[in-house]
Structures are given as structure tokens and as C-alpha cells.
Amino acid sequence: MVGKITRAYEREVKEGDVKMASPKFGMSILFFFLCISFCSSTDQSFQQCFSSHLPPSNITYDVIFTQNSSQYSSILQSSIRNLRFSNASKPRYLVTPYNEDHIQATIICSKEHHMHVRVRSGGHDYEGLSYISDVPFIVIDLFHIRSVMVDIKNEYAWVGAGATLGELYYSISAKSNVHGFPAGSCPTVGVGGHISGGGFGTIFRKYGLAADNVIDAKMIDVNGNVLDRKSMGEDLFWAIRGGGGASFGVIFSWKLKLVRVPPTVTVFKTVKSLEQGATKLVQKWQNIAYKFHHDLFVHAVIQVTNPNSNQNPTVQVSFDCLFLGTTERLLSSIQRSFPELGVTQENCTEMSWIQSVLYFAGYSIAESADVLLNRTTQSTQSFKGKSDYVKEAIPKTGLEGLFKMVVEEETSVLILTPYGGRMKQIKSSATPFPYRSEYLYGIQYMISWDVAEETGKRIGWMRRLYKYMEPYVSTAPRAAYFNYRDLDLGRNSYPNTSYVESSEWGLKYFNHNFNRLVRVKTLADPHNFFWNEQSIPVLRFE
Ligand code: FDA
């Protein structure tokens, strides 16, 4: 490698660039050369360390990619979902493990080489924390660790942390049309980040969060030990089901409890603009959606629409429903509880559960479920997201002010997700995710844009909207969803953070569960190796 770089340098000299350089430029070339030599020897020493920690039979090729590797860029870019971070600081190495040994060796060698580790499964982190860092770092990208083993007889599945939700859903449906798993709607989301941060989707009112349905897990800890539920203990097993895996280790795989779904489910979508009475419908929705039967999920998606280029943009609200049963049962329920929505037989479509997964992912239900295996769908936009939770219905004036702000930004989207059902029955301390019985619904705010120059304006709008919502949403703490990561809530100092400092954001995500997470972290990773901008802090007793 050093030889290769030296040859490139010699080529440059021959081509005359350096000969004509000023002394200052000559100095920087010298520095560049020294740096490259140093980096190359560090690269070699890291590789040597890595190989030395593997059993002789284990493969080591195609696992570590340096910034000079031809595949480095394509691997790094492959799951960057938020283009806001596509030009951010790059990892020193990309490690793409095939097995636990590779992860163990990476952790041990990263410690020896004083390098941070970021772990990436699906790359959907809203703030890019799985692939960017301000301090020298390595990314462990788990895309090879994605086997899914489904045992229908015993109703569980083992899934590699690098698998996507699409791969998981596809594998379940390949074996049974009456089993499913309650997780998110976007098929490219990785199970590593998603489940360790909670994970909700269209059937969570019936079955709870993805994290509520984990039976066991394999994780590699800060010392390179491979732990399962028994060996990690119930505290650590509790923490990684909603508290974020990245603070505690590298999740290798999950054992998930499959849930039973009926052979026929029903969907409908009803869209109303403000002029068609959307405000009144949202008012009513707030008071009833969380009380619906567990089988019924109706979320409200608020967006800007411009029905006719001659008219000013307005707001439309789409009420999207998944019902775990037939149209007949759905209609008898929705026509009684929410007649204003005007749902009829014609609005409803019956399908299998896996088709409903396609439907909510934006595919045609006629399409083969194979599309769920596509994990390379590239995002072409930058975005910023935030979240809130609502305990008391927002009054009409509050909604009107909200819609006024939404109409200012045509790429804004707000998703209102009803709670209640199973979520109300699970204790708020059962997993680190605390927002269960007292909450009517959660809000996700999202804005996207194409051009980097617009970043300030768009994020500025998002922050104004968040400020506007303050009187209408939960307080003390103002609740937020960890999987919709938001660094505006606060960030850790480097290399160590005080408990008080991290409580700023920690209480918002985890409320009363934050203290237990801190205790677990202090025991599991006392030297805070798994630090990031929003990792759980370590208690210091000095
Ligand atoms: P990524 O790989 O970026 O990881 C996210 C975080 O988890 C990082 O801190 C990372 O280090 C850590 N991590 C990842 N793998 C790990 C592992 N194996 N061990 C330890 N730590 C690990 N949420 C939801 O609940 N319901 C939904 O429907 C959706 N839909 C949705 C759509 C889209 C387009 C986006 C961008 C996001 C969502 N989300 C969501 C949010 C999503 O659940 C959240 O971003 C997850 O953390 C993404 O997990 P990934 O593995 O894809 O991300």
C-alpha cells in the first residue's frame, strides 16, 4: 500500500505539479507524504491487529476497507439515507463483518488504536450518527449479517441485525400468510437500529412495539464478549430493547416473537382538504383514534397540496387505515365511531398482511413481495425530523395555526400516530420506551429538500414549528421518540458527558427510564467506549 501511494506521488512529481510549487506548497506536500506514510502504517497495524484476533480459519479479505479502497465510497454511500450527511466526515475504515469474530476483533483493535466505533445496520438514523463522527472513527456496517431464520411451528424468528424490515417481512410471509411482525412501515429500515430504539408500525396498537416482541438477542460487548439474554442479564437485555443499541455494544441478532395476523386484512385511505372540513375531522380523530379496537389503526398524514395551479396551496389530511380483519367488520366499526369520515365499501380493499406491507411502503399490492428485498433504494434528498407526544387534544385554534405553518413549506409532512390499544396495557417501565398509557398520539414532523443551500431555511422552519407546538404537546418532559433522533434536543460533550448535561435530551426520550439506562450503561461500558452525541452517559463517582 505504501508502495502504491509512493508511486502515485512520484507520478505527480513527474507531471511537474510539485516542481513548480512554492516552498509553502512543498511543505504541505511533505506533510501530506508523512501523513500518508503514517496513515498507511496505521492501516497496516490495524489490519495486523484485526487478523491476529481471528481464529486462523476465519476469512479476513473483503472485510476492512480503507479510504483508498476502490469499494470504500460505494459501501459508505450505500445506506446513507439522509443526503444532509453525504459529505460529512468519513470513517477511517469501513468494516463489513461476516461473523461475530470480525466484530470482536474490530472492537478490540479500535480500542487499541484509540478509534471510535459507529455501527450501521440500515443507515436510517435521522442525524446520521451511524456513519458520521467528529472524532477519528470506524464504521462497522452489518449488511452481511442479515440471515433470517423463521420457525413457524414455534412462532419465532432469528434475524441478523443488518437485515432490513423488508427482508424480515418477506421471510415471514414466505413461510406463513397468518404470521407477521409488528415493526415499521419502511422496508429499508435496518432491524439493528429500529428494534433497539423501539420500532412501531401499522399493527402496534394490537401487538406493541417491535422491542416489546424480542425474546432474546446476541450482542458483542465492549470487551469483545458475545452475550445472549442469559449471559448479559435482564438489565442489559432491557436496555437494548428501546434504549438504543449503540450505547451498549454491537447487536448481532434478535430472536423475535412472531405474531398472528388474519389471512385477510383491509385498508382504506380518505383524503380531505381544509376546504372539505379536514380541521373538524382531525379534531374528532384526536379524541377517538386512540380508543379504537386494537385491530384498527388509522393514522393522519398532514401535507400541503395544490389542487389546481391557479389556486393557492392548501393543507390536506389523509386518513390511512389498516384493519386486522374483513371489510364487513371494519365498516361496522368505523361507520359507528367515525361516520364523518364517510368510509364506504368502495373505499376499502381486502388483502393479505404482506400485501398491506407493500401498500404502506408505497408499492402496488399486485407487485411481488420480492421488492421488499431491495435494500439499495437510494434517497436523493436531505431531511430533518422531529417528534412530539400529545396527551390532550389540540384545540381548533391550535390546529388552525399549525396548518397555517404547514402551508408555508410544501415539502413538509406531519404524521399523527394513534396510541392506545396494546400500547396502553404495557407498563411504561417494561422497556426503555416510556410513552404508553397517557398518550393519545405521537407526531412526527418531517421536512425534505434537494439543494444544500436550502438547509438553513428548512431547518429554521422546522424549529419555528416545534416552538409553535410547545403549548399543545406533552411537557415535563417534552416527550420525543428516540428513533426519530433529533440533535436539537441536546448532545453529549466529548469525550465525557455529565449526567445533568445528557438529561437534557435523555429525559425527553426515556423519561423515568433514563436513570435505569444510565445505571446499566455504567456497568456495561464503564469507560464509555461506545460514546456518541446521544449515547447514554456513564455515572462518575469522583
Ligand atoms: P442506522 O443503521 O442508521 O442506526 C441507527 C442507530 O442505531 C445508530 O445509532 C446506530 O449506531 C445504531 N445501531 C444500528 N445497528 C446497530 C446494531 N446492530 N447494534 C448497535 N447499534 C446499532 N421508525 C419507526 O418506529 N417506524 C417507522 O415506520 C419508521 N419509518 C422510517 C422511515 C424512514 C424513511 C426513516 C429514515 C426512518 C424511519 N423510522 C421509523 C426511524 C427508524 O426506526 C430509525 O431511524 C432507526 O434507528 C433506523 O435503524 P437503522 O438500522 O436503519 O439505522
Coordinates of C-alpha atoms and ligand atoms in Angstrom, one line a residue:
M1 CA 0.0 0.0 0.0
V2 CA 2.8 2.4 0.9
G3 CA 4.4 1.5 -2.4
K4 CA 1.2 2.3 -4.3
I5 CA 0.8 5.7 -2.7
T6 CA 4.5 6.5 -3.2
R7 CA 4.1 5.6 -6.9
A8 CA 1.2 8.0 -7.1
Y9 CA 3.2 10.7 -5.5
E10 CA 6.1 10.0 -7.9
R11 CA 3.7 10.3 -10.8
E12 CA 2.6 13.7 -9.6
V13 CA 6.2 14.9 -9.3
K14 CA 6.9 13.7 -12.9
E15 CA 3.9 15.6 -14.1
G16 CA 5.5 18.7 -12.8
D17 CA 2.9 19.9 -10.3
V18 CA 5.3 19.8 -7.4
K19 CA 8.3 21.1 -9.2
M20 CA 6.6 24.4 -9.8
A21 CA 5.3 24.6 -6.2
S22 CA 6.1 27.4 -3.7
P23 CA 8.1 26.5 -0.6
K24 CA 4.9 26.6 1.4
F25 CA 3.3 24.1 -1.0
G26 CA 6.4 22.0 -0.8
M27 CA 6.0 21.8 2.9
S28 CA 2.4 20.8 2.6
I29 CA 3.4 18.1 0.1
L30 CA 6.0 16.9 2.7
F31 CA 3.3 16.9 5.4
F32 CA 0.9 15.1 3.0
F33 CA 3.6 12.4 2.3
L34 CA 4.4 12.0 6.0
C35 CA 0.7 11.7 6.8
I36 CA 0.2 9.1 4.1
S37 CA 3.1 7.1 5.3
F38 CA 1.9 7.4 8.8
C39 CA -1.7 6.5 7.8
S40 CA -0.6 3.6 5.8
S41 CA 1.5 2.2 8.6
T42 CA -1.5 2.7 10.9
D43 CA -3.7 0.9 8.4
Q44 CA -1.3 -2.0 8.3
S45 CA -1.1 -2.1 12.1
F46 CA -4.9 -2.1 12.3
Q47 CA -5.1 -4.9 9.8
Q48 CA -2.5 -6.9 11.6
C49 CA -4.3 -6.4 14.9
F50 CA -7.5 -7.5 13.3
S51 CA -6.0 -10.6 11.7
S52 CA -4.2 -11.5 14.9
H53 CA -7.5 -11.6 16.8
L54 CA -9.2 -14.0 14.5
P55 CA -9.0 -17.8 14.5
P56 CA -6.8 -19.0 11.6
S57 CA -9.8 -20.5 9.7
N58 CA -11.7 -17.2 9.6
I59 CA -11.6 -15.1 6.4
T60 CA -10.1 -11.6 6.6
Y61 CA -10.3 -10.5 3.0
D62 CA -13.1 -8.2 1.9
V63 CA -13.8 -7.2 5.5
I64 CA -11.8 -3.9 6.1
F65 CA -12.0 -1.1 3.5
T66 CA -9.6 1.9 3.9
Q67 CA -10.3 5.2 2.3
N68 CA -8.0 4.1 -0.6
S69 CA -10.1 1.0 -1.3
S70 CA -12.0 1.2 -4.6
Q71 CA -15.2 0.0 -2.9
Y72 CA -14.9 2.4 0.0
S73 CA -17.2 5.1 -1.4
S74 CA -19.9 2.8 -2.8
I75 CA -20.1 0.9 0.5
L76 CA -20.2 4.1 2.6
Q77 CA -22.9 5.7 0.4
S78 CA -24.9 2.5 0.0
S79 CA -27.1 3.2 3.0
I80 CA -26.8 7.0 3.6
R81 CA -30.5 7.8 3.7
N82 CA -30.2 11.5 4.6
L83 CA -28.2 13.4 2.0
R84 CA -27.6 16.2 4.6
F85 CA -24.7 14.0 5.7
S86 CA -23.3 12.6 2.5
N87 CA -20.3 15.0 2.6
A88 CA -19.7 14.8 6.3
S89 CA -16.5 13.5 7.9
K90 CA -15.7 10.0 6.7
P91 CA -14.7 6.9 8.7
R92 CA -11.1 5.8 8.7
Y93 CA -12.1 2.3 8.0
L94 CA -15.3 0.5 6.9
V95 CA -15.6 -2.9 8.5
T96 CA -18.1 -5.3 6.9
P97 CA -18.1 -8.3 9.2
Y98 CA -19.3 -11.7 8.2
N99 CA -19.5 -13.1 11.7
E100 CA -19.1 -12.4 15.4
D101 CA -15.3 -12.9 15.3
H102 CA -14.9 -10.0 12.9
I103 CA -16.9 -7.7 15.3
Q104 CA -15.0 -8.9 18.3
A105 CA -11.6 -8.2 16.6
T106 CA -12.8 -4.8 15.4
I107 CA -13.8 -3.7 18.9
I108 CA -10.6 -4.9 20.4
C109 CA -8.4 -3.2 17.7
S110 CA -10.4 0.0 17.7
K111 CA -9.7 0.3 21.4
E112 CA -6.0 -0.4 20.8
H113 CA -5.9 2.2 18.1
H114 CA -7.9 4.8 20.0
M115 CA -10.6 4.9 17.4
H116 CA -14.4 5.3 17.9
V117 CA -16.8 2.8 16.5
R118 CA -20.1 3.6 14.8
V119 CA -22.4 0.7 14.0
R120 CA -24.7 0.8 11.0
S121 CA -27.5 -1.6 10.1
G122 CA -29.9 0.2 7.7
G123 CA -28.4 3.7 7.9
H124 CA -31.7 5.5 8.6
D125 CA -30.5 7.4 11.6
Y126 CA -32.1 10.9 11.2
E127 CA -28.9 12.6 12.3
G128 CA -26.5 10.2 10.6
L129 CA -25.0 9.0 13.8
S130 CA -24.3 5.5 12.4
Y131 CA -21.9 6.8 9.8
I132 CA -20.6 10.2 10.8
S133 CA -18.4 11.5 13.7
D134 CA -16.2 14.4 14.5
V135 CA -13.5 12.2 16.1
P136 CA -11.5 9.5 14.2
F137 CA -13.8 6.6 13.8
I138 CA -14.6 3.3 12.2
V139 CA -17.9 2.2 10.8
I140 CA -19.0 -1.4 11.3
D141 CA -21.6 -1.9 8.6
L142 CA -23.6 -5.1 9.2
F143 CA -25.1 -5.6 5.7
H144 CA -23.6 -9.1 5.5
I145 CA -25.2 -10.1 8.8
R146 CA -28.7 -10.4 7.5
S147 CA -29.9 -14.0 7.6
V148 CA -33.5 -14.6 8.7
M149 CA -34.4 -18.0 10.2
V150 CA -38.1 -18.4 10.6
D151 CA -39.6 -21.1 12.8
I152 CA -43.3 -21.1 12.2
K153 CA -44.0 -24.1 14.4
N154 CA -42.6 -22.3 17.4
E155 CA -43.6 -18.9 16.2
Y156 CA -40.2 -17.1 16.4
A157 CA -37.5 -15.8 14.0
W158 CA -33.8 -15.2 14.5
V159 CA -32.8 -12.2 12.4
G160 CA -29.3 -10.8 11.8
A161 CA -29.1 -7.1 12.9
G162 CA -28.1 -6.0 9.4
A163 CA -31.3 -7.3 7.8
T164 CA -33.9 -4.8 6.8
L165 CA -37.6 -4.8 7.8
G166 CA -38.4 -5.7 4.2
E167 CA -36.2 -8.8 4.4
L168 CA -37.7 -9.8 7.7
Y169 CA -41.3 -9.4 6.5
Y170 CA -40.6 -11.2 3.2
S171 CA -39.0 -14.2 5.0
I172 CA -42.0 -14.5 7.4
S173 CA -44.5 -14.3 4.6
A174 CA -42.6 -16.9 2.6
K175 CA -43.4 -19.4 5.3
S176 CA -46.9 -18.3 6.5
N177 CA -49.7 -16.0 5.5
V178 CA -51.0 -15.8 9.1
H179 CA -47.9 -14.6 10.8
G180 CA -46.3 -11.2 10.9
F181 CA -44.1 -8.9 13.0
P182 CA -45.1 -5.5 14.5
A183 CA -42.4 -3.1 13.2
G184 CA -42.1 0.0 11.0
S185 CA -43.5 0.6 7.5
C186 CA -40.4 1.5 5.6
P187 CA -38.8 -1.7 4.2
T188 CA -35.2 -0.4 4.0
V189 CA -35.0 0.4 7.7
G190 CA -32.5 -1.9 9.5
V191 CA -33.6 -4.1 12.3
G192 CA -30.4 -3.3 14.3
G193 CA -31.2 0.4 14.9
H194 CA -35.0 0.1 14.6
I195 CA -35.7 -2.6 17.2
S196 CA -33.0 -1.3 19.6
G197 CA -34.8 2.1 19.5
G198 CA -38.4 0.9 19.9
G199 CA -40.0 0.4 16.5
F200 CA -43.6 1.0 15.7
G201 CA -45.8 0.4 12.7
T202 CA -49.3 -0.3 11.5
I203 CA -50.1 -3.2 13.9
F204 CA -48.5 -1.8 17.0
R205 CA -51.9 -1.0 18.6
K206 CA -52.5 -4.7 18.6
Y207 CA -49.1 -6.1 19.4
G208 CA -47.0 -3.2 20.8
L209 CA -43.5 -2.1 19.6
A210 CA -41.0 -4.3 17.8
A211 CA -38.9 -4.0 21.0
D212 CA -41.8 -5.5 23.0
N213 CA -41.6 -8.6 20.9
V214 CA -37.9 -9.5 21.4
I215 CA -37.3 -12.9 23.1
D216 CA -33.5 -13.0 23.0
A217 CA -30.6 -11.2 21.5
K218 CA -26.9 -11.7 20.7
M219 CA -24.6 -8.8 21.3
I220 CA -20.9 -8.2 21.3
D221 CA -19.9 -6.1 24.3
V222 CA -17.1 -3.6 24.9
N223 CA -14.7 -6.4 25.8
G224 CA -15.5 -8.4 22.7
N225 CA -17.6 -11.0 24.5
V226 CA -20.6 -12.5 22.7
L227 CA -23.5 -12.3 25.0
D228 CA -27.0 -13.6 24.9
R229 CA -30.0 -12.8 27.1
K230 CA -28.9 -15.1 29.8
S231 CA -25.2 -14.0 29.9
M232 CA -26.0 -10.3 29.5
G233 CA -28.6 -10.3 32.3
E234 CA -32.1 -8.8 32.4
D235 CA -30.9 -5.2 32.9
L236 CA -28.8 -5.1 29.8
F237 CA -31.4 -7.1 27.8
W238 CA -34.0 -4.5 29.0
A239 CA -31.7 -1.6 27.9
I240 CA -31.1 -2.7 24.4
R241 CA -34.9 -3.0 23.7
G242 CA -35.6 0.7 23.2
G243 CA -32.6 2.4 24.8
G244 CA -30.6 2.3 21.6
G245 CA -28.1 -0.5 21.0
A246 CA -25.3 1.9 20.1
S247 CA -24.6 2.9 23.8
F248 CA -24.1 -0.7 24.9
G249 CA -22.4 -2.8 22.2
V250 CA -23.0 -4.2 18.7
I251 CA -26.2 -6.1 18.4
F252 CA -25.6 -9.2 16.3
S253 CA -29.0 -10.7 16.0
W254 CA -32.5 -10.7 17.5
K255 CA -34.8 -13.6 18.4
L256 CA -38.3 -12.2 17.7
K257 CA -41.7 -13.5 18.7
L258 CA -43.9 -13.7 15.6
V259 CA -47.5 -12.5 15.9
R260 CA -50.6 -14.0 14.4
V261 CA -52.3 -11.9 11.7
P262 CA -55.6 -12.9 10.0
P263 CA -55.5 -14.2 6.4
T264 CA -57.5 -11.1 5.3
V265 CA -56.8 -7.5 6.4
T266 CA -58.4 -4.3 5.0
V267 CA -57.1 -0.9 4.1
F268 CA -58.6 2.4 3.2
K269 CA -57.4 5.9 2.6
T270 CA -59.7 9.0 2.8
V271 CA -58.2 12.4 1.9
K272 CA -59.8 15.7 2.8
S273 CA -58.6 19.2 2.3
L274 CA -59.1 22.1 4.7
E275 CA -61.9 23.3 2.4
Q276 CA -63.5 19.9 2.8
G277 CA -63.6 20.0 6.6
A278 CA -60.2 18.4 7.4
T279 CA -59.8 20.5 10.6
K280 CA -63.0 19.2 12.1
L281 CA -62.0 15.6 11.2
V282 CA -58.6 15.9 12.9
Q283 CA -60.4 17.4 16.0
K284 CA -62.6 14.3 16.2
W285 CA -59.8 11.9 15.2
Q286 CA -57.7 13.1 18.2
N287 CA -60.4 12.1 20.6
I288 CA -61.3 8.7 19.2
A289 CA -58.4 7.1 17.3
Y290 CA -56.6 6.0 20.5
K291 CA -59.8 4.4 21.7
F292 CA -60.5 2.3 18.6
H293 CA -60.4 -1.5 18.8
H294 CA -56.9 -2.9 18.9
D295 CA -57.4 -4.3 15.3
L296 CA -58.0 -0.8 13.9
F297 CA -55.2 1.6 13.1
V298 CA -56.0 5.0 11.4
H299 CA -53.2 7.5 11.2
A300 CA -53.5 11.0 9.9
V301 CA -50.9 12.4 7.4
I302 CA -50.9 16.2 7.0
Q303 CA -49.4 17.6 3.8
V304 CA -49.5 20.6 1.5
T305 CA -51.5 20.2 -1.7
N306 CA -52.0 22.4 -4.6
P307 CA -55.2 21.0 -6.2
N308 CA -55.0 23.4 -9.1
S309 CA -52.1 25.5 -10.2
N310 CA -54.5 28.6 -10.3
Q311 CA -55.3 28.1 -6.6
N312 CA -53.2 28.8 -3.5
P313 CA -51.7 25.8 -1.8
T314 CA -53.8 24.3 1.0
V315 CA -53.4 21.5 3.5
Q316 CA -54.8 18.1 3.1
V317 CA -55.2 15.3 5.6
S318 CA -55.0 11.7 4.6
F319 CA -56.6 9.2 7.0
D320 CA -54.9 5.9 6.2
C321 CA -56.3 2.7 7.8
L322 CA -55.1 -0.8 8.4
F323 CA -57.7 -3.1 9.9
L324 CA -56.8 -6.7 11.0
G325 CA -60.0 -8.3 9.6
T326 CA -62.5 -8.1 6.8
T327 CA -64.2 -5.1 5.3
E328 CA -67.5 -6.0 6.8
R329 CA -66.1 -5.9 10.4
L330 CA -64.2 -2.7 9.6
L331 CA -67.3 -0.9 8.3
S332 CA -69.4 -1.8 11.2
S333 CA -66.8 -0.3 13.5
I334 CA -65.7 2.8 11.6
Q335 CA -69.2 3.9 10.4
R336 CA -70.3 3.8 14.0
S337 CA -67.3 5.5 15.6
F338 CA -66.3 7.9 12.9
P339 CA -69.3 8.4 10.5
E340 CA -68.0 11.9 9.4
L341 CA -65.1 10.2 7.5
G342 CA -67.7 8.8 5.2
V343 CA -66.0 5.4 4.6
T344 CA -67.9 3.0 2.4
Q345 CA -67.3 -0.5 1.0
E346 CA -65.9 1.2 -2.2
N347 CA -63.1 2.8 -0.2
C348 CA -61.9 -0.5 1.2
T349 CA -59.6 -3.1 -0.2
E350 CA -59.0 -6.5 1.3
M351 CA -55.6 -8.1 1.0
S352 CA -53.1 -10.3 2.9
W353 CA -50.9 -8.9 5.6
I354 CA -47.8 -8.9 3.4
Q355 CA -49.7 -7.0 0.7
S356 CA -50.6 -4.4 3.3
V357 CA -46.8 -4.1 4.0
L358 CA -46.4 -3.3 0.3
Y359 CA -49.3 -0.9 0.4
F360 CA -47.9 1.1 3.3
A361 CA -44.5 1.1 1.7
G362 CA -46.0 2.8 -1.4
Y363 CA -45.9 -0.3 -3.7
S364 CA -48.8 -1.7 -5.7
I365 CA -50.2 -4.7 -3.9
A366 CA -50.1 -6.5 -7.3
E367 CA -46.3 -6.4 -7.1
S368 CA -44.3 -9.4 -6.0
A369 CA -43.2 -9.3 -2.4
D370 CA -39.6 -9.6 -3.8
V371 CA -39.5 -5.8 -3.9
L372 CA -39.2 -5.9 -0.2
L373 CA -35.7 -7.4 -0.6
N374 CA -34.4 -4.3 -2.4
R375 CA -32.2 -2.6 0.3
T376 CA -30.4 -0.2 -2.0
T377 CA -33.2 2.2 -2.7
Q378 CA -31.2 5.5 -2.6
S379 CA -32.5 8.6 -1.1
T380 CA -31.9 11.7 -3.1
Q381 CA -32.9 14.2 -0.5
S382 CA -31.9 15.9 2.7
F383 CA -34.3 15.9 5.6
K384 CA -34.8 17.0 9.2
G385 CA -37.3 15.2 11.5
K386 CA -38.6 15.9 15.0
S387 CA -41.3 14.3 17.2
D388 CA -43.8 15.1 19.9
Y389 CA -46.4 13.3 22.0
V390 CA -49.9 14.6 22.7
K391 CA -51.8 14.0 26.0
E392 CA -54.8 16.3 25.4
A393 CA -56.5 17.0 22.1
I394 CA -55.2 20.2 20.4
P395 CA -58.0 22.8 20.2
K396 CA -59.3 24.1 16.9
T397 CA -57.3 27.3 17.1
G398 CA -54.1 25.4 17.7
L399 CA -54.8 23.2 14.7
E400 CA -55.5 26.2 12.5
G401 CA -52.3 27.8 13.5
L402 CA -50.4 24.6 12.8
F403 CA -52.0 24.2 9.3
K404 CA -51.0 27.9 8.5
M405 CA -47.4 27.0 9.3
V406 CA -47.5 23.7 7.3
V407 CA -48.7 25.5 4.2
E408 CA -45.6 27.7 4.3
E409 CA -43.4 24.7 3.4
E410 CA -44.7 22.5 0.6
T411 CA -42.4 19.5 1.3
S412 CA -43.4 19.3 5.0
V413 CA -45.2 16.2 6.2
L414 CA -46.7 15.5 9.7
I415 CA -47.8 12.0 10.7
L416 CA -50.1 11.7 13.7
T417 CA -50.0 8.1 15.0
P418 CA -52.7 7.0 17.4
Y419 CA -51.6 5.2 20.6
G420 CA -54.0 3.2 22.9
G421 CA -54.7 -0.5 22.4
R422 CA -51.9 -2.8 23.4
M423 CA -49.6 0.2 24.0
K424 CA -51.8 1.3 26.9
Q425 CA -51.6 -2.1 28.5
I426 CA -47.8 -2.4 28.6
K427 CA -46.1 -0.8 31.7
S428 CA -44.1 2.3 30.9
S429 CA -41.1 0.7 32.6
A430 CA -41.3 -2.6 30.7
T431 CA -38.8 -1.4 28.2
P432 CA -36.9 2.0 28.0
F433 CA -39.7 3.3 25.7
P434 CA -41.9 5.1 28.3
Y435 CA -44.8 6.7 26.4
R436 CA -47.6 4.2 26.8
S437 CA -50.9 4.8 28.6
E438 CA -51.3 8.5 29.0
Y439 CA -50.7 9.4 25.4
L440 CA -53.3 10.0 22.7
Y441 CA -50.9 10.1 19.8
G442 CA -47.4 10.8 18.6
I443 CA -46.4 13.3 16.0
Q444 CA -43.6 13.0 13.5
Y445 CA -42.6 16.3 11.8
M446 CA -40.6 15.9 8.6
I447 CA -39.3 18.3 6.0
S448 CA -37.1 17.4 3.0
W449 CA -35.2 19.4 0.4
D450 CA -32.9 18.9 -2.6
V451 CA -30.5 21.7 -2.6
A452 CA -27.8 22.1 0.1
E453 CA -28.3 25.9 0.1
E454 CA -31.8 25.4 1.5
T455 CA -30.7 23.6 4.6
G456 CA -30.7 26.7 6.9
K457 CA -34.1 27.9 5.8
R458 CA -35.8 24.4 6.0
I459 CA -34.3 23.6 9.4
G460 CA -35.2 27.1 10.6
W461 CA -38.9 26.5 9.6
M462 CA -38.8 23.1 11.5
R463 CA -37.5 24.8 14.7
R464 CA -40.2 27.5 14.5
L465 CA -42.9 24.9 14.0
Y466 CA -41.5 23.0 17.0
K467 CA -41.6 26.2 19.1
Y468 CA -45.2 26.8 17.9
M469 CA -46.3 23.4 19.1
E470 CA -44.9 23.8 22.6
P471 CA -48.2 24.8 24.4
Y472 CA -50.1 21.9 22.8
V473 CA -47.9 18.9 23.4
S474 CA -46.5 17.0 26.4
T475 CA -44.4 18.8 29.0
A476 CA -42.0 18.0 31.8
P477 CA -40.5 16.4 29.9
R478 CA -41.5 17.3 26.3
A479 CA -41.5 13.7 25.1
A480 CA -39.7 12.7 22.0
Y481 CA -39.2 9.3 20.1
F482 CA -35.6 8.1 20.2
N483 CA -35.8 6.5 16.7
Y484 CA -36.6 10.0 15.4
R485 CA -33.3 11.2 16.6
D486 CA -33.0 15.0 17.0
L487 CA -29.8 16.6 18.0
D488 CA -31.6 19.9 18.6
L489 CA -32.7 18.3 21.9
G490 CA -29.1 18.2 23.1
R491 CA -25.9 16.4 22.6
N492 CA -23.1 14.9 24.7
S493 CA -19.8 16.6 25.2
Y494 CA -16.8 14.7 24.0
P495 CA -15.2 12.5 25.5
N496 CA -17.4 12.5 28.6
T497 CA -20.7 14.0 29.5
S498 CA -22.2 14.7 32.8
Y499 CA -25.4 13.2 33.8
V500 CA -27.0 16.6 34.1
E501 CA -25.9 17.6 30.6
S502 CA -27.3 14.4 29.0
S503 CA -30.5 14.6 30.9
E504 CA -31.4 17.5 28.6
W505 CA -32.2 15.0 25.8
G506 CA -32.2 11.8 27.8
L507 CA -35.3 12.5 29.8
K508 CA -37.2 13.6 26.7
Y509 CA -36.6 10.2 25.0
F510 CA -36.8 8.0 28.0
N511 CA -38.4 9.9 30.9
H512 CA -38.2 7.9 34.2
N513 CA -36.4 5.1 32.4
F514 CA -33.4 7.3 31.8
N515 CA -31.9 6.7 35.2
R516 CA -32.0 2.9 34.8
L517 CA -30.4 3.2 31.4
V518 CA -27.5 5.3 33.0
R519 CA -27.0 2.6 35.7
V520 CA -26.9 -0.2 33.1
K521 CA -24.5 1.8 30.9
T522 CA -22.2 2.5 33.8
L523 CA -21.9 -1.3 34.5
A524 CA -21.8 -2.4 30.8
D525 CA -19.4 0.2 29.4
P526 CA -17.7 2.0 32.3
H527 CA -15.1 3.7 30.1
N528 CA -17.7 5.0 27.7
F529 CA -16.1 3.3 24.7
F530 CA -19.5 3.4 22.9
W531 CA -19.8 7.2 23.0
N532 CA -21.8 9.2 20.6
E533 CA -23.6 12.5 20.5
Q534 CA -26.6 10.9 22.2
S535 CA -25.3 7.8 23.9
I536 CA -26.3 7.1 27.4
P537 CA -23.8 8.7 29.8
V538 CA -21.7 6.9 32.4
L539 CA -22.1 7.9 36.1
R540 CA -18.8 9.2 37.5
F541 CA -18.4 8.9 41.3
E542 CA -15.3 11.0 41.7
Ligands
FDA1 P1 -28.8 3.1 11.5 O1 -28.0 2.0 10.9 O2 -28.6 4.5 11.0 O3 -28.8 3.0 13.0 C1 -29.5 3.9 13.9 C2 -28.8 3.9 15.2 O4 -28.8 2.6 15.8 C3 -27.4 4.4 15.2 O5 -27.1 5.0 16.5 C4 -26.6 3.1 15.1 O6 -25.3 3.2 15.6 C5 -27.4 2.2 16.0 N1 -27.3 0.8 15.5 C6 -27.7 0.3 14.3 N2 -27.4 -1.0 14.2 C7 -27.0 -1.4 15.4 C8 -26.5 -2.6 16.0 N3 -26.6 -3.7 15.3 N4 -26.0 -2.6 17.2 C9 -26.0 -1.5 18.0 N5 -26.4 -0.3 17.5 C10 -26.9 -0.2 16.2 N6 -39.3 4.2 12.9 C11 -40.4 3.6 13.3 O7 -40.5 3.3 14.5 N7 -41.4 3.3 12.5 C12 -41.4 3.6 11.1 O8 -42.3 3.3 10.4 C13 -40.2 4.3 10.7 N8 -40.1 4.6 9.3 C14 -38.9 5.2 8.9 C15 -38.8 5.6 7.5 C16 -37.7 6.2 7.1 C17 -37.6 6.6 5.6 C18 -36.7 6.6 8.0 C19 -35.4 7.3 7.5 C20 -36.8 6.2 9.3 C21 -37.9 5.6 9.8 N9 -38.0 5.2 11.1 C22 -39.2 4.6 11.6 C23 -37.0 5.5 12.1 C24 -36.0 4.3 12.3 O9 -36.7 3.4 13.1 C25 -34.7 4.7 12.9 O10 -34.1 5.7 12.2 C26 -33.8 3.5 13.2 O11 -32.9 3.9 14.2 C27 -33.2 3.1 11.9 O12 -32.4 1.9 12.1 P2 -31.3 1.6 11.0 O13 -30.6 0.4 11.5 O14 -31.9 1.7 9.7 O15 -30.4 2.9 11.1

